[in-house]
Coordinates of C-alpha atoms in Angstrom, one line a residue:
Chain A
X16 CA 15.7 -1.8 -10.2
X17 CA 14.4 0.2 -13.2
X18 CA 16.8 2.6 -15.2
X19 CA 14.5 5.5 -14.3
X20 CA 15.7 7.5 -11.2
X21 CA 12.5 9.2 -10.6
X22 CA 10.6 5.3 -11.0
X23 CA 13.3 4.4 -8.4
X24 CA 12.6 6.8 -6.0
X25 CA 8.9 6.6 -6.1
X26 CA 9.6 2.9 -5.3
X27 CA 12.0 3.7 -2.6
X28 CA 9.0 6.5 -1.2
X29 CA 5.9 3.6 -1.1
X30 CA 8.2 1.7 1.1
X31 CA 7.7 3.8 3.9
X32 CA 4.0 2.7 3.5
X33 CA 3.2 0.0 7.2
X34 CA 2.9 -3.4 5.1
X35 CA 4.5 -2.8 1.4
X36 CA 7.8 -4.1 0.6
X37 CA 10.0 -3.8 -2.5
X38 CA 7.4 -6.3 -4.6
X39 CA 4.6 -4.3 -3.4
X40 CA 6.2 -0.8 -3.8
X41 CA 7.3 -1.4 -7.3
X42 CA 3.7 -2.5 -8.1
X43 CA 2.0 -0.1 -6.8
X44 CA 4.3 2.5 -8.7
X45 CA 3.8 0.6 -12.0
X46 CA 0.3 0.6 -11.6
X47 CA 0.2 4.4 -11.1
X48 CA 2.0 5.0 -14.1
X49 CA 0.8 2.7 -16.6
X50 CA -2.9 2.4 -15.6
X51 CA -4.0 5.4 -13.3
X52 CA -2.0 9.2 -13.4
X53 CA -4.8 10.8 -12.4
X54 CA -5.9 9.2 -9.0
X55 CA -1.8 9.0 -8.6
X56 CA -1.9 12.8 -9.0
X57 CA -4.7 13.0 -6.8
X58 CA -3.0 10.5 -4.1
X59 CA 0.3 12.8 -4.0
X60 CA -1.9 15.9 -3.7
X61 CA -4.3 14.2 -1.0
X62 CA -1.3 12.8 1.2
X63 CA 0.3 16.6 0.8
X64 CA -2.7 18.6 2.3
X65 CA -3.5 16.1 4.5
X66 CA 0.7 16.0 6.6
X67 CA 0.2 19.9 5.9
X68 CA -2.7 20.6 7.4
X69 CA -3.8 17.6 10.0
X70 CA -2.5 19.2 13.3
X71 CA -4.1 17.7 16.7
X72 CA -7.2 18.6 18.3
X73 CA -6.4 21.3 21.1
X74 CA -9.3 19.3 23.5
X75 CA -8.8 15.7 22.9
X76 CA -6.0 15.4 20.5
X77 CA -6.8 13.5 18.0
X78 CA -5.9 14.7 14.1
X79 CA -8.0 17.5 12.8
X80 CA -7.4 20.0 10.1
X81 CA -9.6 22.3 13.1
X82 CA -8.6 23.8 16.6
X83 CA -11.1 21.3 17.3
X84 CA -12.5 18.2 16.2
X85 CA -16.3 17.7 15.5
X86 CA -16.9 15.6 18.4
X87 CA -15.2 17.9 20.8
X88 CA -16.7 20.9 19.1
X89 CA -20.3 19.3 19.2
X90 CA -21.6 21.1 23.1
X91 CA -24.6 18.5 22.8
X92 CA -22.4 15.6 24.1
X93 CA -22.2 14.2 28.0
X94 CA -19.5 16.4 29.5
X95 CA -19.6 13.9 32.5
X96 CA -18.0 10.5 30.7
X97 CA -14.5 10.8 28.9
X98 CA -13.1 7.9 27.1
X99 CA -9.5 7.6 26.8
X100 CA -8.4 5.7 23.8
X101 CA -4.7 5.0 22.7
X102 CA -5.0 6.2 18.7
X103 CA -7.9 7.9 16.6
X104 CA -8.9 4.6 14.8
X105 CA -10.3 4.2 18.2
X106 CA -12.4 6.8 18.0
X107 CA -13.9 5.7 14.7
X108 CA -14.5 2.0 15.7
X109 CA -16.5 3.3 18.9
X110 CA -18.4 5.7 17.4
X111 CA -19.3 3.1 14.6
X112 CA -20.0 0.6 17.5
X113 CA -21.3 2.1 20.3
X114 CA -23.8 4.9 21.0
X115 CA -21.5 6.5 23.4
X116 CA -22.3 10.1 23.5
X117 CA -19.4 11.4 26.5
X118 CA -15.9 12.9 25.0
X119 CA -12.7 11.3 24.0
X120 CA -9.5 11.4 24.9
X121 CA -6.9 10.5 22.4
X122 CA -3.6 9.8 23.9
X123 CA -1.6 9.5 20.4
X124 CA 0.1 6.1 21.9
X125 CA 0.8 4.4 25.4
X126 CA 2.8 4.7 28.2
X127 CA 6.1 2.9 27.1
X128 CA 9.6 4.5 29.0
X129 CA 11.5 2.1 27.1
X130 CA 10.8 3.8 24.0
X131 CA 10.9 7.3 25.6
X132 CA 7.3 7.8 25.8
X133 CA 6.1 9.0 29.6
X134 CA 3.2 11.0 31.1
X135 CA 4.2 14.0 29.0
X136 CA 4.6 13.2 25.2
X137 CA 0.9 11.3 26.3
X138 CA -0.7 14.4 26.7
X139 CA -1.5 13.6 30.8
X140 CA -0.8 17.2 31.7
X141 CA -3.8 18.2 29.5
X142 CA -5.9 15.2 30.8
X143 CA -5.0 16.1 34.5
X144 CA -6.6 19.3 33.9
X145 CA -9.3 18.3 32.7
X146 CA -10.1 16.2 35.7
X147 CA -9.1 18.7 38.1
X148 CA -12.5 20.6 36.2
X149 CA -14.8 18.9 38.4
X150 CA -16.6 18.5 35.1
X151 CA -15.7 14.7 34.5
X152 CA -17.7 12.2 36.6
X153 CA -16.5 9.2 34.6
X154 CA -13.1 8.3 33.4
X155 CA -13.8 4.8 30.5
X156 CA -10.4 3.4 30.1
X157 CA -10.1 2.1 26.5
X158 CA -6.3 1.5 25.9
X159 CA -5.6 -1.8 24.3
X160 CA -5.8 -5.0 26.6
X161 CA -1.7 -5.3 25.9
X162 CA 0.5 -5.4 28.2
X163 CA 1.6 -1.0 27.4
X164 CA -2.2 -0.7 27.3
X165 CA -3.2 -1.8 30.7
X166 CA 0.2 -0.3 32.2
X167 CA -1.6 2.6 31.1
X168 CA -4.7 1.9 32.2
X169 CA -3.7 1.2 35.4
X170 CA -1.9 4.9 35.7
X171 CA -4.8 6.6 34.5
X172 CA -6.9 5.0 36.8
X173 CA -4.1 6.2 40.0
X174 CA -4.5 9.7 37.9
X175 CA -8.2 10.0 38.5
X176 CA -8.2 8.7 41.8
X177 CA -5.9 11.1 42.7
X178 CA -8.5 13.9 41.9
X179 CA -11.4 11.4 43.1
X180 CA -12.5 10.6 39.9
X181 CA -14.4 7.4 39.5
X182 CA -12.5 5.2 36.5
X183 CA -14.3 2.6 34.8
X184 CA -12.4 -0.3 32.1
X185 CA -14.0 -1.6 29.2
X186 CA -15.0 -5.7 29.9
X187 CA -12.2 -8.3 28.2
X188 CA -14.0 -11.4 27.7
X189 CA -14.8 -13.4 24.7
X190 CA -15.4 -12.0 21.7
X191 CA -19.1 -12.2 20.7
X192 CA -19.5 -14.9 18.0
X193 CA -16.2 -16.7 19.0
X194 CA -16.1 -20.1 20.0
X195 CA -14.7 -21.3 23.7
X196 CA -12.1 -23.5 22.6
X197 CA -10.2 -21.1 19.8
X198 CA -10.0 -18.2 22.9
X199 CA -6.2 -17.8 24.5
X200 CA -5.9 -18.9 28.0
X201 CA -5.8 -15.5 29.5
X202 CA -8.8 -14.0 27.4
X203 CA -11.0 -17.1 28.8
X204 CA -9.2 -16.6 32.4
X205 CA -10.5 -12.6 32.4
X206 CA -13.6 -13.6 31.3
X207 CA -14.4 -16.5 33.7
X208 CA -13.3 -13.5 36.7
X209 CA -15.2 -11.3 35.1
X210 CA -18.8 -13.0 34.8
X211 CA -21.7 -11.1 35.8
X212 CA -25.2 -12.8 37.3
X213 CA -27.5 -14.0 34.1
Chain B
X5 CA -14.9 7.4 9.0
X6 CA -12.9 10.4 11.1
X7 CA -14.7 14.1 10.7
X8 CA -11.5 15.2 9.3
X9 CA -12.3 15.2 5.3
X10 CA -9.0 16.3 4.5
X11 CA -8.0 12.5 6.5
X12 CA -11.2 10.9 4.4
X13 CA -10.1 12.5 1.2
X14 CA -6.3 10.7 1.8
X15 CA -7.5 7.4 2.8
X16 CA -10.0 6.9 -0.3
X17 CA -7.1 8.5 -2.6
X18 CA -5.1 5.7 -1.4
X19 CA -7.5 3.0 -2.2
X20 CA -6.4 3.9 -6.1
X21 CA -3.6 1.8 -4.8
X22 CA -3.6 -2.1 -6.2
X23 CA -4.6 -4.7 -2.8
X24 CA -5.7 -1.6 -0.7
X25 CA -8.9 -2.0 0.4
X26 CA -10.2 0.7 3.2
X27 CA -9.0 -0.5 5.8
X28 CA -5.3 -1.0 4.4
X29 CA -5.8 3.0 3.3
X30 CA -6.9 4.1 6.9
X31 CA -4.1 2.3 8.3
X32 CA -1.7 4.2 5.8
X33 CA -3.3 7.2 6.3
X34 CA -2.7 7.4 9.9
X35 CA 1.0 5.8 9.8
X36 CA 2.2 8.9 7.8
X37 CA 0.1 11.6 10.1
X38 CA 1.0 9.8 13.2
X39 CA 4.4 8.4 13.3
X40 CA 6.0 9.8 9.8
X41 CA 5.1 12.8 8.3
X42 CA 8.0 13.3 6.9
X43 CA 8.2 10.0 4.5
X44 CA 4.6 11.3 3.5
X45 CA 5.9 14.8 2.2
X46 CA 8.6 12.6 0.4
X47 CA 6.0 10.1 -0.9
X48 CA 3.7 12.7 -2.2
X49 CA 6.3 14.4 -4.2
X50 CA 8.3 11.2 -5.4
X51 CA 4.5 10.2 -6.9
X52 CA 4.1 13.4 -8.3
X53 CA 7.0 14.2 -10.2
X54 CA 7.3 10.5 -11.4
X55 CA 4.1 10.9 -13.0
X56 CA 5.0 14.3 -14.9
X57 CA 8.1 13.4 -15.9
X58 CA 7.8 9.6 -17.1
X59 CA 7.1 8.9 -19.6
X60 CA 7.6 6.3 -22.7
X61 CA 11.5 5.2 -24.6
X62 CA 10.9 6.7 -28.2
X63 CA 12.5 3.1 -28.9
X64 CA 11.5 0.4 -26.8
X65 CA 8.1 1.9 -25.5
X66 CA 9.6 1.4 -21.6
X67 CA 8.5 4.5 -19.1
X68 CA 12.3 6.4 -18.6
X69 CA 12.0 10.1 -18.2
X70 CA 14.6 10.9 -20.9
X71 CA 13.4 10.8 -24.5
X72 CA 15.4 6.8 -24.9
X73 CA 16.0 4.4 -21.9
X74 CA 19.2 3.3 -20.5
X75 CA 19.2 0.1 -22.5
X76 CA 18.2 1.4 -25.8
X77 CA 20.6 4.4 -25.4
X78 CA 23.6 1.9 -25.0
X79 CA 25.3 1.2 -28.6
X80 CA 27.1 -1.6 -27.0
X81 CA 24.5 -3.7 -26.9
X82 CA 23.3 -6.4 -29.7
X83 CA 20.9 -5.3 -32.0
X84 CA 20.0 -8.2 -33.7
X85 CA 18.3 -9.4 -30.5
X86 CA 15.2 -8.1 -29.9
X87 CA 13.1 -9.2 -27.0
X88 CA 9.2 -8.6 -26.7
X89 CA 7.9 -8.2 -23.3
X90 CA 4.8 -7.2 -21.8
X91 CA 5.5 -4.7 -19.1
X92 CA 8.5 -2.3 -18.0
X93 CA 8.6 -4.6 -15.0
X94 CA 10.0 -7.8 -17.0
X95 CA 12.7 -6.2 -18.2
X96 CA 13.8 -5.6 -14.6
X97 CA 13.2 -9.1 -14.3
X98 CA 15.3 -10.5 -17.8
X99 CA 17.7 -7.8 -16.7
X100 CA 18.2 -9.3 -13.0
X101 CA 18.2 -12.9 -14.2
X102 CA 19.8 -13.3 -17.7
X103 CA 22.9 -12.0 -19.0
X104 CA 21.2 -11.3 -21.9
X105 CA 22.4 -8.3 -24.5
X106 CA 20.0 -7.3 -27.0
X107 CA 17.4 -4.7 -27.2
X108 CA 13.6 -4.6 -25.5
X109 CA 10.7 -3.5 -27.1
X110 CA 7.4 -3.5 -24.6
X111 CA 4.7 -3.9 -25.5
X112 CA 2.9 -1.7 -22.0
X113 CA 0.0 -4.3 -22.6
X114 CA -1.2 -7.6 -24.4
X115 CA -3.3 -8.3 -27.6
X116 CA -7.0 -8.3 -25.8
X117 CA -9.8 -6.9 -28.4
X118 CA -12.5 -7.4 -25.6
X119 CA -10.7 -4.4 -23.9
X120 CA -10.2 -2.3 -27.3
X121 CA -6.3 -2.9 -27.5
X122 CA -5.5 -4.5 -30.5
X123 CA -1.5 -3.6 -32.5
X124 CA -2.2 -0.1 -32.7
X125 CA -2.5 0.3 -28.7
X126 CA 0.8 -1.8 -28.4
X127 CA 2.5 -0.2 -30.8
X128 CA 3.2 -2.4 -33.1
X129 CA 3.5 -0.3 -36.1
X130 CA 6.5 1.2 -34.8
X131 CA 7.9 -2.6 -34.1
X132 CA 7.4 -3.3 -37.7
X133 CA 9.2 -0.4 -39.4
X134 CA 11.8 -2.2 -36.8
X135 CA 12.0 -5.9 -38.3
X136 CA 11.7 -4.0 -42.1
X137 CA 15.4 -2.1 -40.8
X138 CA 16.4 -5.9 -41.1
X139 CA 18.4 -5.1 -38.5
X140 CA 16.9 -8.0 -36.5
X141 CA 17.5 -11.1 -37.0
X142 CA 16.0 -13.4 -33.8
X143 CA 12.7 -12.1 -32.4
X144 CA 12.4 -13.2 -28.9
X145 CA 8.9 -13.6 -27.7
X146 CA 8.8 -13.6 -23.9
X147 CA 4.9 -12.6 -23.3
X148 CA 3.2 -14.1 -20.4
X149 CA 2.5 -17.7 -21.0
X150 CA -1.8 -16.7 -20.4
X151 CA -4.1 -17.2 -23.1
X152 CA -3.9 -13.5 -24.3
X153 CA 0.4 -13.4 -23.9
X154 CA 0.1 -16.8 -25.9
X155 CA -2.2 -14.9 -29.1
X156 CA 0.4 -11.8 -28.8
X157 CA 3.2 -13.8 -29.4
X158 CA 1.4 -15.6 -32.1
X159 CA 0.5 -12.2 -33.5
X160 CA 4.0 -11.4 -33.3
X161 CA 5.4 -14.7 -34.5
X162 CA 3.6 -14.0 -37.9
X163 CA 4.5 -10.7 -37.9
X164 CA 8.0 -11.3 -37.8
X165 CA 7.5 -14.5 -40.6
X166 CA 6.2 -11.5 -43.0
X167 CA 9.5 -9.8 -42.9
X168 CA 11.9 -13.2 -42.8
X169 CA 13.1 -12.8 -39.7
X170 CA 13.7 -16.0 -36.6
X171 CA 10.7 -15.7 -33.7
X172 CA 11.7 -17.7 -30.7
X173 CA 9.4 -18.1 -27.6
X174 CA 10.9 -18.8 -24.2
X175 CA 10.9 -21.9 -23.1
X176 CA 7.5 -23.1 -20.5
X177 CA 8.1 -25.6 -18.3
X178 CA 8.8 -27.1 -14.7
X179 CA 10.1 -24.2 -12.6
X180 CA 13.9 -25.0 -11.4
X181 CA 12.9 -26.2 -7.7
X182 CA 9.9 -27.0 -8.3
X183 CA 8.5 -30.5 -7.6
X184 CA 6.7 -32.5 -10.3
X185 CA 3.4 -33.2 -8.7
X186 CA 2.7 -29.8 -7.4
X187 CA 3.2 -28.7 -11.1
X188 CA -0.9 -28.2 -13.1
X189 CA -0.8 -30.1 -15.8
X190 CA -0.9 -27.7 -18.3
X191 CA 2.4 -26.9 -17.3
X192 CA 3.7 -30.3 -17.4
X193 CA 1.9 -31.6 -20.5
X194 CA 4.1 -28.3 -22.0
X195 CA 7.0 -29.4 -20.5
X196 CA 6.9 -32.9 -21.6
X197 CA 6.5 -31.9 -25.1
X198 CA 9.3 -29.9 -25.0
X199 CA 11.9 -32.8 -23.5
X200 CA 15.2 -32.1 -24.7
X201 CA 17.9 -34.2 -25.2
X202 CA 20.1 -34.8 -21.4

């Protein structure tokens, strides 16, 4: 630890960063203040208006500095398909992959009562009335294949039953480009169930 | 990318960071808005009042935010031991592993005129007028052992000969624990050069 109570505390801040430790944090804070001021200056003020300002989407809830986010804003997309993904990284991955053009759902986490996190804090009262809309023909299920992730799955799928909503899930398999014998057991089991005529 | 450009603005601010590629920055990015919020507000202004107020010891060239560090502000310590180091972090590092008692002087860089930073960026002036005090009688040179730490402390080493006083460079060898043939042989040839007697 430095002599400097302000180097120590911006030390003691970086460590709430996922991944950086007290090595990590200590180098990041040197490097800020011996090589870069101004993109550090322009870090603390990009983190600040970002927390301020980032609030959740009042359709689909992912984070937006809007009331709504551009995909939900944008009236030119397939009412009929929503896709209900676990966080907004989701979002970005399958709109970089795919060239889905339904709505999202982001549910901000997974269904996990150990950790206090049920129907509610998930947002299912919103999603429930959506469905109950009529307007949603398709329900794509695209938690995680974890164990929370298809827990949650499988209660979404019960959810849009209920309101006779056909729910599809996205196809676990193996990953294009992998090779047979490096796949887990239950990843080659799902696919070997799930094989569909050539 | 998200739609949000106050959420693209943070993540490229944090690729300033040193090891944070994008992904690493969109993962930070959506820690903080996601899960802590609160750390971020507390990251943003550790970073930014670090960077206003740090600055450099008037004496030993270390970032402190008061006009002389805690070590060169402490009379009790012995100052005719004066150790050259490259960076504020190897204090930390002498401090933590010696129970050394002299003074610092760092040098917030190396000798490198590919890069423009030749004595005048590393302060060396202000070391001089230090050795003429006579003051100081051993010179400890504990630069990086790299090529440009090695012409530094050569710099140094005839820098201090102009004004009579003792240079001494810390020792290079096999690191305690370390096993002999997993050692380069730089390394070893310098550590077989410098057998002492058992």
């Amino acid at each position: 630890m430095s002599d400097s109570s302000l180097l120590n505390e911006m030390v003691d801040a970086f460590k709430c960063l996922p991944g950086v430790g007290a090595r990590t944090a200590q180098r990041m804070s040197f490097h800020l203040l011996e090589h870069d001021r101004e993109a550090g200056l322009r870090l603390a003020s990009a983190i600040q208006e970002a927390i301020e300002k980032i609030g959740h989407c009042e359709s689909c809830r992912t984070l937006t500095e809007h009331d709504l986010c551009k995909i939900c804003s944008n009236a030119n997309r397939d009412a009929s398909k929503l896709c209900i993904v676990e966080n907004p990284s989701d979002v970005i991955a399958l709109e970089q992959a795919t060239d889905y053009r339904g709505y999202y759902f982001v549910l901000m986490g997974k269904l996990s009562p150990l950790d206090g996190i049920g129907p509610e804090q998930l947002g299912l009262d919103l999603l429930e009335k959506r469905l109950e809309s009529g307007e949603v023909a398709e329900l794509i299920l695209a938690t995680n294949p974890t164990i929370e992730g298809e827990v949650t799955a499988h209660y979404l799928h019960e959810l849009a039953a209920k309101q006779g909503v056909q729910a599809t899930r996205i196809a676990h398999g193996v990953p294009v480009g992998g090779e047979l014998d490096y796949v887990d057991s239950g990843t080659l089991s799902h696919a070997f169930d799930g094989r569909r005529a050539y």
